[in-house]
Amino acid sequence: MRSDLVKKGLERAPHRSLFKAMGYTDAELERPLIGIANATNSIVPGHMGLDKITAAVEAGIRMAGGTPVNFGVIGVCDGIAMGHAGMRYSLASRELIADSVEVMAEAHAFDGLVLVPNCDKIVPGMLMAAARINIPSILISGGPMLAGRYQGKAVDLNTVFEGIGAVQAGKMTSLELAAIEEAACPGCGSCSGMFTANSMNCMAEVLGLALPGNGTIPAVSAARIRLAKEAGMQIVRLVEAELKPRDILTLAAFRNALTVDMALGCSTNTVLHLPAIAHETGLKLSLEMINNISDNTPHLCHLRPGGPHHVEDLDEAGGVAALMRELAKGELLDLSALTVNLKSVGENIKKAVNRRSDVIRSLEAPYHQKGGLAILWGNLAPQGAVVKQGAVLPAMLSHTGPARVFDSEEAAVNVILSGGINAGDVIVIRYEGPKGGPGMREMLTPTSAVVGMGLDDSVALVTDGRFSGATRGAAIGHISPEAAEGGPIALVKEGDEVRIDIPGQKIELLVSEDELAARKVAWQPKGRTVTGYLSRYAKLVTSAATGAILED
């Protein structure tokens, strides 16, 4: 066993004495040592229950004959970090998480890893670590939050964000918003729509590094605890079988993930995270590949923020497996891909049943003929941009309007909430990319304000930053190259016409090449003064078009 490096032989007597200082017995040290990357904390609602998940994992490991070793991992709550400087640390934390899991696994020679995350950057960060370290690994998340209820209707965190704009526009009273605030997030779990956290937990299941049910079983369900015990038992079997992440994370697995991504209408952040995970395996996912898969995959689930359903509805319908069974009817998946339960995708979904055709539609009756995401190109985004096309109103799929230019999120929000944006405008927020932010902040505050004020049928937002999975509307992010690198978005002036053609996969600045060349000559770089980790991150991070990975 790999862990023999720290526990076997005469020369390891000092090492064993340290284990015994923590109460480990000789019998426990004879078994495989399974590291548990545990992201429990009391600042992220999705992570407040991970102590119970971790305890269940430990029980499963012991039942299967392994010895669990629990260690902590950081986690940022994107909702709490939203709309202020703290959001600069969210995407940047992904790299810290991957690095810290690598450090713990390599320093202590674990035989296997169980990854226990739930939210946003923590899930992809741990998956990146698993791919990098390449020892037997399995992920078990904390599960989605249930939707709240207000006046007989389902509500969620997105409802609260959009309520701010509604109050500013006189469409809702502050007392009504306060009541929704109390009801929207009823307990632990990752926020209840198909936002980034739940998108990535579903992707972990499709990639094959998590057991069936990981993406949708609610956080408060006993089934989630049972699944955690199963994950604990399964990691010991994976160690015995010597099945490693790179045996599972093949190109076929990533193509399956992108296909399910498009059918689900996942967060635009998957376009950052799936390429970053693939990079750790030596594979490359191009934006062209993503568009090709989107063009050939129907959008079958319409969950929040774009549609009416929540993740609990998808679970009731049969979960990710039922959706994959539907996709398999059209031969859209590679059913031979291997998964952590030592079965193929085809075996896993063989008995899956769609129990709610209103949640998972058939291939013959999709919500949209094309997938939930689209990559746009043009002279404003030569290296690409991304939009959640499944959450865009039909009136905004094609739009041309004057640019309203802002060099920060805060500047844009102030004007939006003061009523300074007019129907037809294209809000341009720049210097918020991976380097320019730094940290590529999410823009849920401005997009929610636009929706809440009733402007989502006439106003678009374009940024070199990114969007929360809760964002809806004509919100085009990841504009690459970013402004801080001198990309064309840095050259946009107030009043320039911007043309958006989502069906045609185009985004263009209607300014002549000669004028843009003259502006480029006169352009002066802008930057924010940052210190500490963000300073180092800004120097190493690459374009959003490549997953905002760090330079090797």
Coordinates of C-alpha atoms in Angstrom, one line a residue:
M1 CA 0.0 0.0 0.0
R2 CA 1.1 3.6 -0.7
S3 CA 0.6 4.4 3.0
D4 CA 3.3 1.9 4.0
L5 CA 5.7 4.7 3.3
V6 CA 4.6 6.3 6.6
K7 CA 3.8 3.3 8.8
K8 CA 5.8 0.1 7.9
G9 CA 9.2 -1.0 9.0
L10 CA 11.7 -0.4 11.7
E11 CA 12.6 3.1 10.5
R12 CA 8.9 4.2 10.7
A13 CA 8.7 3.6 14.4
P14 CA 8.7 7.4 15.0
H15 CA 5.9 7.8 12.5
R16 CA 3.8 5.2 14.2
S17 CA 4.3 6.8 17.5
L18 CA 2.8 10.0 16.1
F19 CA -0.2 8.1 14.8
K20 CA -0.6 6.5 18.3
A21 CA -0.5 9.9 19.8
M22 CA -3.8 10.5 18.0
G23 CA -5.2 7.2 19.2
Y24 CA -4.7 5.1 16.1
T25 CA -4.2 1.4 16.9
D26 CA -1.9 -1.1 15.2
A27 CA -5.0 -2.7 13.7
E28 CA -6.0 0.6 12.1
L29 CA -2.5 1.1 10.7
E30 CA -2.6 -2.3 9.0
R31 CA -5.5 -1.0 6.9
P32 CA -5.6 1.4 3.9
L33 CA -5.3 5.0 5.0
I34 CA -8.1 7.0 3.4
G35 CA -7.8 10.8 3.5
I36 CA -11.0 12.8 3.8
A37 CA -10.8 16.3 2.4
N38 CA -13.5 17.8 4.6
A39 CA -14.7 21.4 3.7
T40 CA -17.0 21.7 6.8
N41 CA -17.4 25.3 8.0
S42 CA -20.0 27.6 9.5
I43 CA -19.9 30.4 6.9
V44 CA -21.2 28.5 3.8
P45 CA -24.8 27.1 4.1
G46 CA -23.9 24.3 1.7
H47 CA -21.0 23.3 4.1
M48 CA -22.6 23.6 7.5
G49 CA -23.8 20.0 7.2
L50 CA -20.6 18.4 5.9
D51 CA -19.6 17.3 9.4
K52 CA -22.5 14.8 9.2
I53 CA -21.5 13.7 5.7
T54 CA -17.9 13.2 6.8
A55 CA -19.0 11.2 9.8
A56 CA -21.0 8.9 7.5
V57 CA -18.0 8.6 5.1
E58 CA -15.8 7.6 8.1
A59 CA -18.4 4.9 9.1
G60 CA -18.4 3.6 5.5
I61 CA -14.6 3.4 5.3
R62 CA -14.4 1.5 8.6
M63 CA -17.2 -0.9 7.5
A64 CA -15.2 -1.7 4.4
G65 CA -11.9 -2.2 6.3
G66 CA -10.2 1.1 5.8
T67 CA -8.9 3.8 8.3
P68 CA -10.3 7.3 7.7
V69 CA -8.1 10.3 8.2
N70 CA -10.0 13.6 8.2
F71 CA -8.4 17.0 7.3
G72 CA -9.9 20.4 6.6
V73 CA -10.3 22.4 3.4
I74 CA -11.3 26.1 3.0
G75 CA -14.4 27.3 1.3
V76 CA -15.8 30.7 0.2
C77 CA -19.5 31.4 0.1
D78 CA -20.1 33.1 -3.2
G79 CA -23.4 34.5 -2.1
I80 CA -21.9 36.2 0.9
A81 CA -18.8 37.3 -1.1
M82 CA -21.0 38.7 -3.9
G83 CA -21.0 42.4 -4.8
H84 CA -17.9 43.5 -3.0
A85 CA -14.1 43.0 -3.0
G86 CA -14.4 39.6 -1.3
M87 CA -15.6 38.0 -4.6
R88 CA -12.1 38.5 -6.0
Y89 CA -11.1 35.6 -3.8
S90 CA -13.8 33.1 -5.0
L91 CA -12.4 31.8 -8.3
A92 CA -8.8 32.3 -6.9
S93 CA -9.7 29.9 -4.1
R94 CA -10.1 27.1 -6.5
E95 CA -6.3 26.9 -7.0
L96 CA -5.6 27.0 -3.3
I97 CA -8.1 24.2 -2.7
A98 CA -6.5 22.0 -5.3
D99 CA -3.0 22.8 -4.0
S100 CA -4.0 22.1 -0.4
V101 CA -5.6 18.7 -1.1
E102 CA -2.5 17.8 -3.1
V103 CA -0.2 18.8 -0.2
M104 CA -2.1 16.8 2.3
A105 CA -2.4 13.6 0.2
E106 CA 1.2 13.6 -0.9
A107 CA 2.7 14.6 2.4
H108 CA 0.9 11.8 4.3
A109 CA 0.9 9.1 1.5
F110 CA -2.8 8.4 1.7
D111 CA -3.9 5.3 -0.2
G112 CA -7.1 6.9 -1.3
L113 CA -9.1 10.1 -1.1
V114 CA -12.7 11.0 -0.3
L115 CA -13.6 14.6 -1.4
V116 CA -16.4 16.2 0.7
P117 CA -17.3 19.6 -0.8
N118 CA -20.6 21.1 -1.8
C119 CA -20.3 24.7 -3.3
D120 CA -19.0 26.6 -6.2
K121 CA -15.2 26.6 -6.4
I122 CA -14.7 23.9 -3.8
V123 CA -16.1 21.1 -6.0
P124 CA -13.9 21.8 -9.0
G125 CA -10.9 22.6 -6.9
M126 CA -11.1 19.1 -5.3
L127 CA -11.7 17.4 -8.6
M128 CA -8.6 19.2 -10.0
A129 CA -6.7 17.8 -7.1
A130 CA -7.9 14.3 -7.7
A131 CA -6.9 14.4 -11.3
R132 CA -3.5 15.8 -10.4
I133 CA -2.6 13.4 -7.6
N134 CA -4.2 10.4 -9.4
I135 CA -4.7 8.1 -6.4
P136 CA -8.1 6.3 -6.0
S137 CA -10.6 9.1 -5.3
I138 CA -14.4 9.6 -4.9
L139 CA -16.4 12.7 -4.4
I140 CA -19.5 13.0 -2.2
S141 CA -21.1 16.4 -1.9
G142 CA -23.4 17.7 0.8
G143 CA -26.4 18.0 -1.5
P144 CA -28.8 20.8 -2.6
M145 CA -30.8 23.0 -0.4
L146 CA -34.6 22.7 -0.7
A147 CA -36.4 25.7 -2.2
G148 CA -38.2 28.1 0.2
R149 CA -41.9 28.9 0.1
Y150 CA -43.5 32.3 0.0
Q151 CA -47.2 32.9 -0.5
G152 CA -47.5 29.4 -2.0
K153 CA -44.7 29.7 -4.5
A154 CA -41.1 28.4 -4.5
V155 CA -38.4 31.0 -3.8
D156 CA -34.6 30.8 -3.6
L157 CA -31.6 33.0 -3.2
N158 CA -32.0 34.4 -6.7
T159 CA -35.5 35.6 -5.7
V160 CA -33.8 37.8 -3.0
F161 CA -31.2 39.2 -5.3
E162 CA -33.8 40.1 -8.0
G163 CA -36.0 41.6 -5.3
I164 CA -33.5 44.4 -4.7
G165 CA -34.1 45.7 -8.3
A166 CA -37.8 45.1 -7.9
V167 CA -37.9 47.3 -4.7
Q168 CA -35.8 50.0 -6.5
A169 CA -38.3 50.0 -9.4
G170 CA -41.3 50.2 -7.1
K171 CA -42.5 46.7 -8.1
M172 CA -42.1 45.3 -4.6
T173 CA -42.2 46.7 -1.1
S174 CA -39.2 46.5 1.3
L175 CA -41.5 44.5 3.7
E176 CA -42.2 42.0 1.0
L177 CA -38.5 41.6 0.3
A178 CA -37.9 41.1 4.0
A179 CA -40.4 38.3 4.1
I180 CA -38.8 36.6 1.1
E181 CA -35.4 37.0 2.7
E182 CA -36.7 35.0 5.7
A183 CA -38.1 32.3 3.5
A184 CA -35.7 31.9 0.5
C185 CA -33.0 29.7 2.1
P186 CA -34.8 27.3 4.5
G187 CA -31.7 25.3 5.6
C188 CA -28.4 23.7 4.8
G189 CA -27.4 22.7 1.3
S190 CA -26.1 24.2 -1.9
C191 CA -28.5 26.9 -3.3
S192 CA -31.5 25.2 -4.7
G193 CA -31.4 26.1 -8.4
M194 CA -29.1 24.8 -11.2
F195 CA -26.5 27.3 -10.1
T196 CA -22.8 26.7 -10.1
A197 CA -22.6 24.4 -7.0
N198 CA -25.3 22.0 -8.2
S199 CA -24.1 22.2 -11.7
M200 CA -20.6 21.0 -10.6
N201 CA -22.1 18.3 -8.3
C202 CA -24.0 17.0 -11.3
M203 CA -20.9 17.2 -13.4
A204 CA -19.0 15.1 -10.9
E205 CA -21.6 12.4 -11.1
V206 CA -21.5 12.4 -14.9
L207 CA -17.7 12.5 -15.1
G208 CA -17.8 9.3 -13.0
L209 CA -16.0 10.5 -9.9
A210 CA -19.2 10.5 -7.8
L211 CA -21.9 7.9 -7.2
P212 CA -25.3 8.1 -8.9
G213 CA -27.5 10.5 -6.9
N214 CA -24.6 12.8 -5.9
G215 CA -25.9 15.8 -7.9
T216 CA -29.5 15.8 -6.7
I217 CA -30.3 14.1 -3.4
P218 CA -31.3 16.9 -1.0
A219 CA -29.0 17.8 1.8
V220 CA -31.6 17.2 4.4
S221 CA -32.5 13.7 3.1
A222 CA -31.4 10.5 4.9
A223 CA -30.6 9.2 1.5
R224 CA -27.7 11.7 1.4
I225 CA -26.2 10.1 4.6
R226 CA -26.7 6.6 3.1
L227 CA -24.9 7.8 -0.1
A228 CA -22.0 9.1 2.0
K229 CA -21.7 5.7 3.7
E230 CA -21.7 4.0 0.3
A231 CA -18.9 6.5 -0.9
G232 CA -16.9 5.5 2.2
M233 CA -17.2 1.8 1.5
Q234 CA -16.6 2.4 -2.2
I235 CA -13.3 4.2 -1.8
V236 CA -11.8 1.1 -0.1
R237 CA -12.9 -1.0 -3.1
L238 CA -11.3 1.5 -5.4
V239 CA -8.0 1.2 -3.6
E240 CA -8.2 -2.6 -3.8
A241 CA -9.0 -2.3 -7.6
E242 CA -6.3 0.3 -8.1
L243 CA -8.8 2.4 -10.1
K244 CA -7.5 6.0 -10.4
P245 CA -9.1 9.3 -11.5
R246 CA -7.3 9.4 -14.8
D247 CA -8.7 5.9 -15.6
I248 CA -12.1 7.5 -15.4
L249 CA -11.5 11.1 -16.5
T250 CA -11.1 10.3 -20.2
L251 CA -12.1 12.5 -23.1
A252 CA -15.3 10.4 -23.4
A253 CA -16.2 11.3 -19.8
F254 CA -15.7 15.0 -20.4
R255 CA -17.8 14.8 -23.6
N256 CA -20.5 13.1 -21.6
A257 CA -20.3 15.8 -19.0
L258 CA -20.6 18.6 -21.6
T259 CA -23.6 16.9 -23.1
V260 CA -25.4 16.6 -19.8
D261 CA -24.3 20.2 -19.1
M262 CA -26.1 21.4 -22.2
A263 CA -29.2 19.3 -21.5
L264 CA -29.4 20.6 -18.0
G265 CA -28.7 24.2 -18.8
C266 CA -25.9 24.4 -16.2
S267 CA -24.0 27.5 -15.0
T268 CA -21.7 29.3 -17.4
N269 CA -19.0 28.6 -14.8
T270 CA -18.8 25.0 -16.0
V271 CA -16.9 26.5 -19.0
L272 CA -14.2 27.5 -16.6
H273 CA -14.2 24.4 -14.4
L274 CA -14.5 21.5 -16.8
P275 CA -11.5 22.7 -18.9
A276 CA -9.5 23.3 -15.7
I277 CA -10.2 19.7 -14.5
A278 CA -9.3 18.3 -18.0
H279 CA -6.1 20.3 -18.0
E280 CA -5.0 18.4 -14.9
T281 CA -5.3 15.1 -16.8
G282 CA -3.4 16.4 -19.8
L283 CA -6.6 16.8 -21.9
K284 CA -7.8 20.0 -23.6
L285 CA -11.5 21.0 -24.0
S286 CA -11.8 23.7 -26.6
L287 CA -14.6 26.3 -26.8
E288 CA -15.2 25.0 -30.3
M289 CA -15.9 21.5 -28.9
I290 CA -18.3 23.0 -26.3
N291 CA -20.3 24.8 -29.1
N292 CA -20.3 21.7 -31.2
I293 CA -21.8 19.6 -28.4
S294 CA -24.3 22.4 -27.5
D295 CA -25.4 22.6 -31.2
N296 CA -26.2 18.8 -31.1
T297 CA -27.7 18.5 -27.7
P298 CA -31.3 19.5 -26.9
H299 CA -32.1 21.5 -23.7
L300 CA -34.3 19.0 -21.7
C301 CA -34.4 20.5 -18.2
H302 CA -35.4 24.1 -17.4
L303 CA -34.4 24.7 -13.8
R304 CA -33.9 27.9 -12.0
P305 CA -32.7 30.5 -12.8
G306 CA -34.1 30.1 -16.3
G307 CA -37.0 27.9 -15.6
P308 CA -39.5 27.1 -12.8
H309 CA -38.0 23.9 -11.3
H310 CA -35.4 23.4 -8.6
V311 CA -32.9 20.6 -8.0
E312 CA -35.3 18.8 -5.7
D313 CA -37.7 18.5 -8.7
L314 CA -35.0 17.0 -10.8
D315 CA -34.3 14.5 -8.0
E316 CA -37.9 13.5 -7.8
A317 CA -37.9 13.1 -11.6
G318 CA -35.2 10.5 -11.3
G319 CA -32.1 12.6 -11.1
V320 CA -29.1 12.9 -13.4
A321 CA -29.4 9.2 -14.3
A322 CA -32.9 9.6 -15.7
L323 CA -31.7 12.6 -17.8
M324 CA -28.8 10.5 -19.1
R325 CA -31.1 7.7 -19.9
E326 CA -33.1 10.1 -22.1
L327 CA -30.0 11.4 -23.8
A328 CA -28.8 7.8 -24.4
K329 CA -31.9 7.2 -26.5
G330 CA -30.5 9.6 -29.0
E331 CA -27.0 8.0 -28.8
L332 CA -25.6 11.2 -27.4
L333 CA -23.5 9.6 -24.6
D334 CA -20.6 7.2 -24.5
L335 CA -22.2 4.4 -22.4
S336 CA -18.9 2.6 -22.0
A337 CA -17.3 5.3 -19.9
L338 CA -16.2 3.9 -16.5
T339 CA -17.3 5.3 -13.1
V340 CA -16.3 5.0 -9.4
N341 CA -18.8 2.3 -8.6
L342 CA -16.8 0.1 -11.0
K343 CA -19.6 0.1 -13.5
S344 CA -20.0 1.7 -16.9
V345 CA -22.3 4.7 -17.5
G346 CA -24.6 2.3 -19.4
E347 CA -24.9 0.0 -16.4
N348 CA -25.6 2.9 -14.1
I349 CA -28.5 4.3 -16.0
K350 CA -30.0 1.0 -17.3
K351 CA -32.8 1.0 -14.7
A352 CA -33.3 4.8 -14.5
V353 CA -36.9 6.0 -14.9
N354 CA -38.1 9.5 -15.7
R355 CA -40.9 10.1 -13.2
R356 CA -41.7 13.7 -14.2
S357 CA -41.8 14.5 -17.9
D358 CA -42.4 18.1 -17.1
V359 CA -39.0 18.3 -15.4
I360 CA -37.1 16.1 -17.8
R361 CA -38.5 16.4 -21.3
S362 CA -38.1 13.9 -24.0
L363 CA -35.8 14.3 -27.0
E364 CA -38.8 14.8 -29.1
A365 CA -40.2 17.7 -27.0
P366 CA -37.2 19.7 -25.6
Y367 CA -37.4 23.2 -24.1
H368 CA -34.9 24.3 -26.8
Q369 CA -33.4 22.5 -29.7
K370 CA -29.9 23.5 -28.7
G371 CA -28.1 23.2 -25.4
G372 CA -28.2 25.6 -22.5
L373 CA -24.9 27.3 -23.1
A374 CA -23.4 29.0 -26.2
I375 CA -19.9 30.3 -27.0
L376 CA -19.9 33.6 -29.0
W377 CA -17.1 35.0 -31.1
G378 CA -16.5 38.3 -32.9
N379 CA -14.3 41.4 -32.9
L380 CA -15.3 42.1 -29.3
A381 CA -14.4 38.6 -28.2
P382 CA -11.8 37.1 -30.6
Q383 CA -11.0 34.3 -28.1
G384 CA -14.6 33.7 -27.2
A385 CA -17.3 34.6 -24.7
V386 CA -20.1 32.5 -23.0
V387 CA -23.8 33.0 -22.5
K388 CA -26.5 30.8 -20.8
Q389 CA -28.7 30.9 -23.8
G390 CA -31.3 28.7 -22.2
A391 CA -32.0 31.5 -19.7
V392 CA -32.3 34.4 -22.3
L393 CA -35.7 35.7 -23.2
P394 CA -36.5 35.2 -26.9
A395 CA -36.6 39.0 -27.5
M396 CA -32.9 39.3 -26.4
L397 CA -31.5 36.5 -28.5
S398 CA -30.6 39.1 -31.1
H399 CA -30.0 42.6 -29.9
T400 CA -28.1 45.8 -31.0
G401 CA -27.7 48.7 -28.7
P402 CA -25.4 51.5 -27.4
A403 CA -22.7 50.6 -25.0
R404 CA -22.8 51.9 -21.4
V405 CA -19.3 51.5 -20.2
F406 CA -18.1 50.9 -16.7
D407 CA -14.6 50.0 -15.4
S408 CA -15.9 48.2 -12.3
E409 CA -19.0 46.3 -11.1
E410 CA -19.7 48.9 -8.4
A411 CA -19.9 51.7 -10.9
A412 CA -22.4 49.8 -13.0
V413 CA -24.6 48.8 -10.0
N414 CA -24.8 52.4 -8.9
V415 CA -26.1 53.6 -12.2
I416 CA -28.5 50.6 -12.7
L417 CA -30.1 51.0 -9.3
S418 CA -30.4 54.8 -9.7
G419 CA -32.4 54.3 -12.9
G420 CA -29.7 55.4 -15.3
I421 CA -30.0 52.5 -17.7
N422 CA -32.4 52.7 -20.6
A423 CA -34.2 50.1 -22.6
G424 CA -32.0 49.0 -25.5
D425 CA -28.7 49.6 -23.6
V426 CA -25.8 47.2 -23.6
I427 CA -24.0 47.4 -20.2
V428 CA -20.3 46.8 -20.6
I429 CA -18.4 46.0 -17.3
R430 CA -14.7 45.6 -17.8
Y431 CA -11.4 45.2 -15.9
E432 CA -13.1 42.4 -13.9
G433 CA -11.4 39.5 -15.7
P434 CA -9.0 36.9 -14.1
K435 CA -6.1 39.3 -14.2
G436 CA -7.9 42.6 -14.2
G437 CA -10.2 41.9 -11.3
P438 CA -8.1 40.2 -10.3
G439 CA -10.2 37.1 -9.6
M440 CA -12.9 37.4 -12.2
R441 CA -15.8 38.4 -9.9
E442 CA -19.3 37.1 -10.5
M443 CA -21.9 39.7 -11.6
L444 CA -25.1 38.5 -9.9
T445 CA -25.8 41.9 -8.3
P446 CA -26.0 43.9 -11.6
T447 CA -27.8 41.1 -13.6
S448 CA -30.3 40.6 -10.8
A449 CA -30.9 44.3 -10.6
V450 CA -31.6 44.4 -14.3
V451 CA -34.1 41.5 -14.0
G452 CA -35.7 42.9 -10.9
M453 CA -36.3 46.3 -12.5
G454 CA -38.0 44.6 -15.5
L455 CA -35.3 45.4 -18.0
D456 CA -34.2 41.8 -18.9
D457 CA -36.3 42.0 -22.1
S458 CA -34.5 45.0 -23.4
V459 CA -31.0 45.3 -21.8
A460 CA -27.9 43.2 -22.2
L461 CA -24.8 42.9 -20.0
V462 CA -21.4 42.1 -21.4
T463 CA -18.3 41.6 -19.2
D464 CA -14.8 40.1 -19.0
G465 CA -15.9 39.0 -15.6
R466 CA -18.2 36.1 -15.1
F467 CA -21.7 35.3 -13.8
S468 CA -23.2 33.4 -10.9
G469 CA -25.1 30.3 -11.9
A470 CA -28.1 32.2 -10.7
T471 CA -27.8 34.8 -13.4
R472 CA -30.4 34.9 -16.1
G473 CA -31.0 37.2 -19.1
A474 CA -28.8 38.4 -22.0
A475 CA -25.6 38.2 -19.9
I476 CA -22.5 37.5 -21.9
G477 CA -19.4 36.8 -19.8
H478 CA -15.8 35.6 -20.1
I479 CA -15.1 38.2 -22.9
S480 CA -11.6 37.2 -24.0
P481 CA -9.0 38.6 -24.2
E482 CA -9.9 40.6 -21.1
A483 CA -9.5 44.4 -20.8
A484 CA -6.4 44.1 -18.6
E485 CA -4.6 42.3 -21.4
G486 CA -5.6 44.9 -23.9
G487 CA -8.5 43.0 -25.4
P488 CA -11.1 44.8 -27.6
I489 CA -13.4 45.3 -24.6
A490 CA -10.8 47.8 -23.3
L491 CA -11.4 49.9 -26.4
V492 CA -15.2 50.3 -26.2
K493 CA -16.4 53.8 -25.7
E494 CA -19.7 55.1 -24.4
G495 CA -22.4 55.0 -27.1
D496 CA -20.6 52.5 -29.4
E497 CA -23.0 50.1 -30.9
V498 CA -22.7 46.5 -29.8
R499 CA -24.4 43.7 -31.8
I500 CA -25.3 40.4 -30.1
D501 CA -26.5 37.4 -32.1
I502 CA -26.8 34.4 -29.9
P503 CA -28.3 32.0 -32.5
G504 CA -25.5 33.1 -34.8
Q505 CA -22.9 32.8 -32.0
K506 CA -21.6 36.3 -32.7
I507 CA -20.8 39.4 -30.6
E508 CA -19.5 42.4 -32.4
L509 CA -18.5 46.0 -31.7
L510 CA -19.7 48.0 -34.6
V511 CA -16.6 50.2 -34.9
S512 CA -14.2 50.2 -37.9
E513 CA -10.9 48.3 -37.7
D514 CA -9.1 51.6 -38.3
E515 CA -10.8 53.3 -35.4
L516 CA -10.1 50.3 -33.1
A517 CA -6.4 50.3 -34.2
A518 CA -6.1 54.0 -33.3
R519 CA -7.8 53.4 -29.9
K520 CA -5.4 50.5 -29.3
V521 CA -2.4 52.8 -29.9
A522 CA -3.7 55.3 -27.4
W523 CA -4.8 52.7 -24.8
Q524 CA -3.1 52.7 -21.4
P525 CA -3.4 49.7 -19.1
K526 CA -5.5 50.0 -16.0
G527 CA -5.0 47.9 -12.9
R528 CA -6.0 47.6 -9.3
T529 CA -3.4 47.6 -6.5
V530 CA -3.6 44.3 -4.8
T531 CA -1.3 42.5 -2.4
G532 CA -0.8 39.1 -0.9
Y533 CA -2.4 36.1 -2.7
L534 CA -4.3 38.1 -5.2
S535 CA -1.1 39.7 -6.4
R536 CA 0.5 36.4 -7.0
Y537 CA -2.7 35.0 -8.6
A538 CA -2.9 38.0 -11.0
K539 CA 0.6 37.3 -12.3
L540 CA 0.0 33.6 -12.9
V541 CA -3.6 33.3 -14.0
T542 CA -4.4 32.7 -17.7
S543 CA -7.4 33.6 -19.9
A544 CA -11.0 32.6 -19.1
A545 CA -10.9 31.0 -22.6
T546 CA -8.5 28.4 -21.2
G547 CA -10.4 27.9 -17.9
A548 CA -8.5 30.6 -15.9
I549 CA -5.9 28.0 -15.0
L550 CA -2.5 29.1 -13.6
E551 CA 0.6 29.1 -15.8
D552 CA 2.5 25.8 -15.4

